[in-house]
Short mmCIF file of C-alpha atoms in Angstrom, two decimals:
data_model
loop_
_atom_site.label_atom_id
_atom_site.label_comp_id
_atom_site.label_asym_id
_atom_site.label_seq_id
_atom_site.Cartn_x
_atom_site.Cartn_y
_atom_site.Cartn_z
CA MET A 1 0.05 -73.75 -54.57
CA THR A 2 0.99 -76.25 -51.91
CA PRO A 3 -1.44 -76.90 -49.04
CA THR A 4 0.98 -75.31 -46.53
CA ASN A 5 1.31 -72.21 -48.69
CA ASP A 6 -2.48 -72.15 -49.10
CA ASP A 7 -2.96 -72.43 -45.32
CA THR A 8 -0.45 -69.64 -44.74
CA ARG A 9 -2.23 -67.37 -47.19
CA LEU A 10 -5.66 -68.32 -45.81
CA SER A 11 -4.44 -67.60 -42.29
CA ALA A 12 -3.09 -64.24 -43.43
CA PHE A 13 -6.47 -63.60 -45.13
CA ILE A 14 -8.31 -64.38 -41.87
CA ASP A 15 -5.98 -62.13 -39.86
CA GLY A 16 -6.22 -59.30 -42.41
CA GLU A 17 -2.49 -59.41 -43.14
CA LEU A 18 -2.67 -59.59 -46.95
CA ALA A 19 -2.07 -56.64 -49.22
CA ASP A 20 -5.08 -55.34 -51.13
CA GLU A 21 -4.27 -57.16 -54.38
CA ALA A 22 -3.45 -60.46 -52.65
CA ARG A 23 -6.62 -60.18 -50.54
CA GLU A 24 -8.74 -59.72 -53.67
CA GLU A 25 -7.09 -62.72 -55.35
CA MET A 26 -7.69 -64.85 -52.25
CA ALA A 27 -11.32 -63.70 -52.03
CA ALA A 28 -11.86 -64.70 -55.67
CA GLN A 29 -10.23 -68.09 -55.07
CA ILE A 30 -12.43 -68.64 -51.99
CA ALA A 31 -15.53 -67.73 -53.97
CA LEU A 32 -14.68 -70.09 -56.85
CA ASP A 33 -13.21 -73.12 -55.05
CA PRO A 34 -15.39 -75.01 -52.51
CA GLN A 35 -12.33 -76.85 -51.11
CA VAL A 36 -10.59 -73.56 -50.35
CA ARG A 37 -13.81 -72.24 -48.82
CA HIS A 38 -14.05 -75.38 -46.64
CA ARG A 39 -10.41 -75.01 -45.59
CA LEU A 40 -11.05 -71.34 -44.74
CA ASP A 41 -14.00 -72.33 -42.54
CA THR A 42 -11.84 -74.96 -40.81
CA LEU A 43 -9.05 -72.46 -40.18
CA ARG A 44 -11.53 -69.90 -38.83
CA THR A 45 -12.90 -72.52 -36.44
CA VAL A 46 -9.38 -73.35 -35.25
CA ASP A 47 -8.63 -69.64 -34.90
CA GLU A 48 -11.75 -69.13 -32.75
CA MET A 49 -10.89 -72.17 -30.61
CA VAL A 50 -7.35 -70.91 -30.01
CA ALA A 51 -8.62 -67.42 -29.19
CA SER A 52 -11.12 -68.78 -26.68
CA ALA A 53 -8.50 -71.08 -25.13
CA LEU A 54 -6.19 -68.12 -24.57
CA GLN A 55 -8.85 -66.08 -22.79
CA PRO A 56 -8.44 -66.02 -19.01
CA PRO A 57 -11.15 -67.93 -17.20
CA SER A 58 -14.05 -65.81 -16.12
CA LEU A 59 -14.14 -65.36 -12.38
CA PRO A 60 -17.39 -64.97 -10.49
CA ALA A 61 -18.01 -61.66 -8.78
CA ALA A 62 -16.37 -61.50 -5.36
CA ASP A 63 -19.49 -60.02 -3.73
CA HIS A 64 -21.64 -62.86 -5.04
CA CYS A 65 -19.17 -65.48 -3.75
CA ALA A 66 -19.00 -63.81 -0.34
CA ASN A 67 -22.80 -63.70 -0.10
CA VAL A 68 -23.09 -67.38 -1.00
CA VAL A 69 -20.47 -68.37 1.59
CA LEU A 70 -22.06 -66.23 4.30
CA ALA A 71 -25.52 -67.56 3.52
CA SER A 72 -24.36 -71.16 3.69
CA ASN A 73 -22.43 -70.43 6.90
CA ASN A 74 -25.50 -68.82 8.51
CA HIS A 75 -27.59 -71.81 7.48
CA ALA A 76 -25.02 -74.22 8.96
CA VAL A 77 -24.86 -72.26 12.23
CA ALA A 78 -28.65 -72.20 12.50
CA ALA A 79 -28.81 -75.93 11.85
CA SER A 80 -26.16 -76.66 14.48
CA VAL A 81 -27.95 -74.43 17.03
CA ASP A 82 -31.19 -76.29 16.35
CA SER A 83 -29.51 -79.65 16.80
CA GLU A 84 -27.78 -78.56 20.04
CA ARG A 85 -30.96 -77.47 21.82
CA PRO A 86 -31.61 -79.80 24.73
CA THR A 87 -34.79 -81.77 24.82
CA PRO A 88 -37.23 -80.49 27.44
CA ARG A 89 -36.41 -82.13 30.75
CA VAL A 90 -38.16 -82.13 34.06
CA PRO A 91 -36.08 -80.04 36.46
CA THR A 92 -34.17 -81.93 39.13
CA ALA A 93 -36.05 -80.21 41.98
CA VAL A 94 -39.40 -81.47 40.66
CA LEU A 95 -38.07 -85.03 40.44
CA ALA A 96 -36.69 -84.82 44.01
CA SER A 97 -40.04 -83.52 45.28
CA VAL A 98 -41.93 -86.37 43.63
CA GLY A 99 -39.48 -88.86 45.12
CA LEU A 100 -39.95 -87.41 48.63
CA LEU A 101 -43.74 -87.51 48.30
CA VAL A 102 -43.70 -91.16 47.19
CA THR A 103 -41.34 -92.07 50.05
CA ALA A 104 -43.49 -90.21 52.57
CA GLY A 105 -46.62 -91.87 51.21
CA VAL A 106 -45.10 -95.36 51.47
CA ALA A 107 -43.85 -94.63 54.98
CA PHE A 108 -47.28 -93.32 56.03
CA VAL A 109 -49.03 -96.43 54.66
CA GLY A 110 -46.55 -98.67 56.48
CA LEU A 111 -47.01 -96.81 59.77
CA ARG A 112 -50.78 -96.96 59.41
CA ARG A 113 -50.77 -100.75 58.90
CA ARG A 114 -48.81 -101.16 62.07
CA GLY A 115 -51.27 -98.92 63.82
CA LEU A 116 -48.73 -96.34 64.74
CA VAL A 117 -50.64 -93.54 63.11
#
């Protein structure tokens, strides 16, 4: 047998396409000849690789993806809210009051030195 004919028969053996008598002959040949057995293993490996390559990619569950996106979005919103919080500031009215008291105190000291108070 030629290698191409052998490969065709081995492929048919793998796929279960041989008639009963031909399948038994091929099984005997595989059992007796290590080279044929090695070639059968190689063809089975190729067959498995092709079958796995033709499978559609597995998609993650939509619910899981949605939960991951929502969780990351909630985390991002919380982080942005934390970063946007203003630092504690003294209210403007308190600063104005302190400024008026200092001005009044300086004016009072100046008037006292002149003897006007």
